Short mmCIF file of C-alpha atoms in Angstrom, two decimals:
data_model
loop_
_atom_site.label_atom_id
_atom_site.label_comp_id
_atom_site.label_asym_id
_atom_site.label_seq_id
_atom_site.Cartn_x
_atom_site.Cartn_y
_atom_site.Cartn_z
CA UNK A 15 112.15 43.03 79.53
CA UNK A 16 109.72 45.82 79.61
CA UNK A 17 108.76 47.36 82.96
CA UNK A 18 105.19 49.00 84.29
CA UNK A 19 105.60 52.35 83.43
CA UNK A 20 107.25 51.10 79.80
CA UNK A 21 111.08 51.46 79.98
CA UNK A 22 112.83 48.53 78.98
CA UNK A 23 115.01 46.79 81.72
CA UNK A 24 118.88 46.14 81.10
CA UNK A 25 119.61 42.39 81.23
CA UNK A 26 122.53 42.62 84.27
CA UNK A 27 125.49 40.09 84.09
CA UNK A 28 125.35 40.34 80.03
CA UNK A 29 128.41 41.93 79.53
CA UNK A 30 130.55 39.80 81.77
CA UNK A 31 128.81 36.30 80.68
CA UNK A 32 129.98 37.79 77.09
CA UNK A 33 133.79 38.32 78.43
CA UNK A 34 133.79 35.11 80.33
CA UNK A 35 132.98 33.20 77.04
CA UNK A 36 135.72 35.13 75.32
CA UNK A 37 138.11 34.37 78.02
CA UNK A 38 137.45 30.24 77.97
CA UNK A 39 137.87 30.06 74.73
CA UNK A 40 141.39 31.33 75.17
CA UNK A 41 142.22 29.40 78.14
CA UNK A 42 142.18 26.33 76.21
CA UNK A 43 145.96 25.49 76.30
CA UNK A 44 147.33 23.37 73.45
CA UNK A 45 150.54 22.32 72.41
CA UNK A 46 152.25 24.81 69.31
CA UNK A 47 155.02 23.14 67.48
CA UNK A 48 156.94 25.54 64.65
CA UNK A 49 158.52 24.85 61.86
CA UNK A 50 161.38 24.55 62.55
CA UNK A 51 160.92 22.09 65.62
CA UNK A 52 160.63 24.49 68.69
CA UNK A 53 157.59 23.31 70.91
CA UNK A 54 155.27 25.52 73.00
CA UNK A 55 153.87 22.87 75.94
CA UNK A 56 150.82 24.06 77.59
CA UNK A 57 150.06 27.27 76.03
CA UNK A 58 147.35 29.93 75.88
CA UNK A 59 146.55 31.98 73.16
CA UNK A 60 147.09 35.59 74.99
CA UNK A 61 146.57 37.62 71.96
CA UNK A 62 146.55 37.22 67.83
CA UNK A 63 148.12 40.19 66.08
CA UNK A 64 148.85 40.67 62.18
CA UNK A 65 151.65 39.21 62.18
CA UNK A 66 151.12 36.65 64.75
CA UNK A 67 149.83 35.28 68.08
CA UNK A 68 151.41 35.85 71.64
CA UNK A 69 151.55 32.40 73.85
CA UNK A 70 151.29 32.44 77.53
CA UNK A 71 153.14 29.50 78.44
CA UNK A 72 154.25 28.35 82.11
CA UNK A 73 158.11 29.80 81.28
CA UNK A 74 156.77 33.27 79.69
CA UNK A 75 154.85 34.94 76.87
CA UNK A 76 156.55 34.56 73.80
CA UNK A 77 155.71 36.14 70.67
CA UNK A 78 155.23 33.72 67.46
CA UNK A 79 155.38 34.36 63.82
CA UNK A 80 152.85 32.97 61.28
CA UNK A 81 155.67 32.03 59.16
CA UNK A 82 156.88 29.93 61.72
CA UNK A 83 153.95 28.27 62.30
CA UNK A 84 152.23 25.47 60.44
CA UNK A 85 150.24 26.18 57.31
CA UNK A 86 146.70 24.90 59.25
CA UNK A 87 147.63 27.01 62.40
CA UNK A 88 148.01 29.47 60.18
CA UNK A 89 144.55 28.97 58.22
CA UNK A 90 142.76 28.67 62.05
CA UNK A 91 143.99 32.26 62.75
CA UNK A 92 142.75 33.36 59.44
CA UNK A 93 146.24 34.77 58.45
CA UNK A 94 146.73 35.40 54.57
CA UNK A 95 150.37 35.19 53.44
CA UNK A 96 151.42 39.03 52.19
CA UNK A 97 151.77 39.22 48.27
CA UNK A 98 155.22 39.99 47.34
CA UNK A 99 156.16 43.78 46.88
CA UNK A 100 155.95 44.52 42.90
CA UNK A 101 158.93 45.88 40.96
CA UNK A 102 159.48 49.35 40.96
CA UNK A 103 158.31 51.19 38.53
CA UNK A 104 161.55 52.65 36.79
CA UNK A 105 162.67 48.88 37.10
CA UNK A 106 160.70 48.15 33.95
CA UNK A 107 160.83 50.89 31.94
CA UNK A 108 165.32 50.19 32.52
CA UNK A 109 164.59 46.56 31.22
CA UNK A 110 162.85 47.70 28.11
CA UNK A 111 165.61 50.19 27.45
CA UNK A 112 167.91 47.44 27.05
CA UNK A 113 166.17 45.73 24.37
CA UNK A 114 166.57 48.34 21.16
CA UNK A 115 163.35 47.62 19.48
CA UNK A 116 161.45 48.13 22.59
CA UNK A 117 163.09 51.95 22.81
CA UNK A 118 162.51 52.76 19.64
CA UNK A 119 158.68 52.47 20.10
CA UNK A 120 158.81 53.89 23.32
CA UNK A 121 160.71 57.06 21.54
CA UNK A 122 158.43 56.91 18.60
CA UNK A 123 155.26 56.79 20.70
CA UNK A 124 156.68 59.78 23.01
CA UNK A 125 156.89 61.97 19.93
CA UNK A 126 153.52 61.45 18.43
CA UNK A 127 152.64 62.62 22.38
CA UNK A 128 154.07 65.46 22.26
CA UNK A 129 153.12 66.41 18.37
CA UNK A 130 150.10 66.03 18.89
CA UNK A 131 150.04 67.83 22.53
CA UNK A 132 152.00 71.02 20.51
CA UNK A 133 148.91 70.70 17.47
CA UNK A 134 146.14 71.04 20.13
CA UNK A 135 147.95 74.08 21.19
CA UNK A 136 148.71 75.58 18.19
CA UNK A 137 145.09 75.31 17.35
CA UNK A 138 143.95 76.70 20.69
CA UNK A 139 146.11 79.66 20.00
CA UNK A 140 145.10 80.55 16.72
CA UNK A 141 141.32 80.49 17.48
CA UNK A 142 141.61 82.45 20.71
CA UNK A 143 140.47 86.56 20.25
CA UNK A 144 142.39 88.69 21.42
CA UNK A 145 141.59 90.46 25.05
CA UNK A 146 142.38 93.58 24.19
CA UNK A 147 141.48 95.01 20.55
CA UNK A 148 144.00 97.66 19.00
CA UNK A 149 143.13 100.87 18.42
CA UNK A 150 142.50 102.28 15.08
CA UNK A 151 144.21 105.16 14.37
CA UNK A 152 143.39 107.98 11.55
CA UNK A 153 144.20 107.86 7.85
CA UNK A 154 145.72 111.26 8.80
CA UNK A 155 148.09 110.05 11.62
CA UNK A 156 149.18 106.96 9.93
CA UNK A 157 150.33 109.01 7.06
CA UNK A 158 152.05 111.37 9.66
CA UNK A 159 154.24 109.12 11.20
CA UNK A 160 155.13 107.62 8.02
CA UNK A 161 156.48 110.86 6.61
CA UNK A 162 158.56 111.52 10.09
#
């Protein structure tokens, strides 16, 4: 809302109407049943974490898992089972080692690597001038310090 002299007026009570929305729609108490058959009577959703929601029941706040809860609680929280961890990598290069075929490639493909790493190189070398260039000498010394 724009005043007389054209600065806009703040809307007062916005801020805690947004809280007090926030806060019913957590009051709501429900029932929680796990998995495994424990049930949560009455409870409010005090907080949702990663790894799962805290419930403020009459007895205490307990702490529940996702994987102990149902698979649609689960899906209402928006919680995405973790993929399981991948095997190391030294895990699969021991596996193929124990299959002979599978180490002889691995062996033969290593050493065209490395040939072909050591040809680069060698061609590097041989095309690179020299820094420094070395001095001539004289007709005169070089016959000098062959007689000596």
């Amino acid at each position: 809302m724009e005043t007389k002299n054209g600065r806009i007026r703040r809307v007062k009570y916005c801020g805690t109407l947004i809280l007090a929305v926030l806060f019913a729609s957590l009051a709501l108490s429900e029932d929680f049943k796990t998995t495994n058959g424990k049930v949560y009577k009455d409870a409010t959703v005090s907080r949702i974490e990663a790894d799962g929601i805290e419930l403020k029941t009459k007895t205490g706040i307990s702490k529940v898992y996702f994987t102990e809860l149902p698979q649609d609680v689960q899906e209402r929280f928006h919680w995405v089972k973790p993929e399981a961890p991948r095997e190391p990598f030294y895990g699969r290069w021991a596996a193929a080692a124990e299959d002979p075929a599978v180490l002889a490639k691995i062996i033969a493909a290593g050493s065209v690597i490395i040939a072909g790493v050591a040809l680069v190189i060698g061609h590097i070398r041989s095309r690179r001038q020299p820094t420094m260039l070395a001095r001539r000498t004289s007709r005169r010394k070089a016959v000098h310090r062959a007689r000596s």
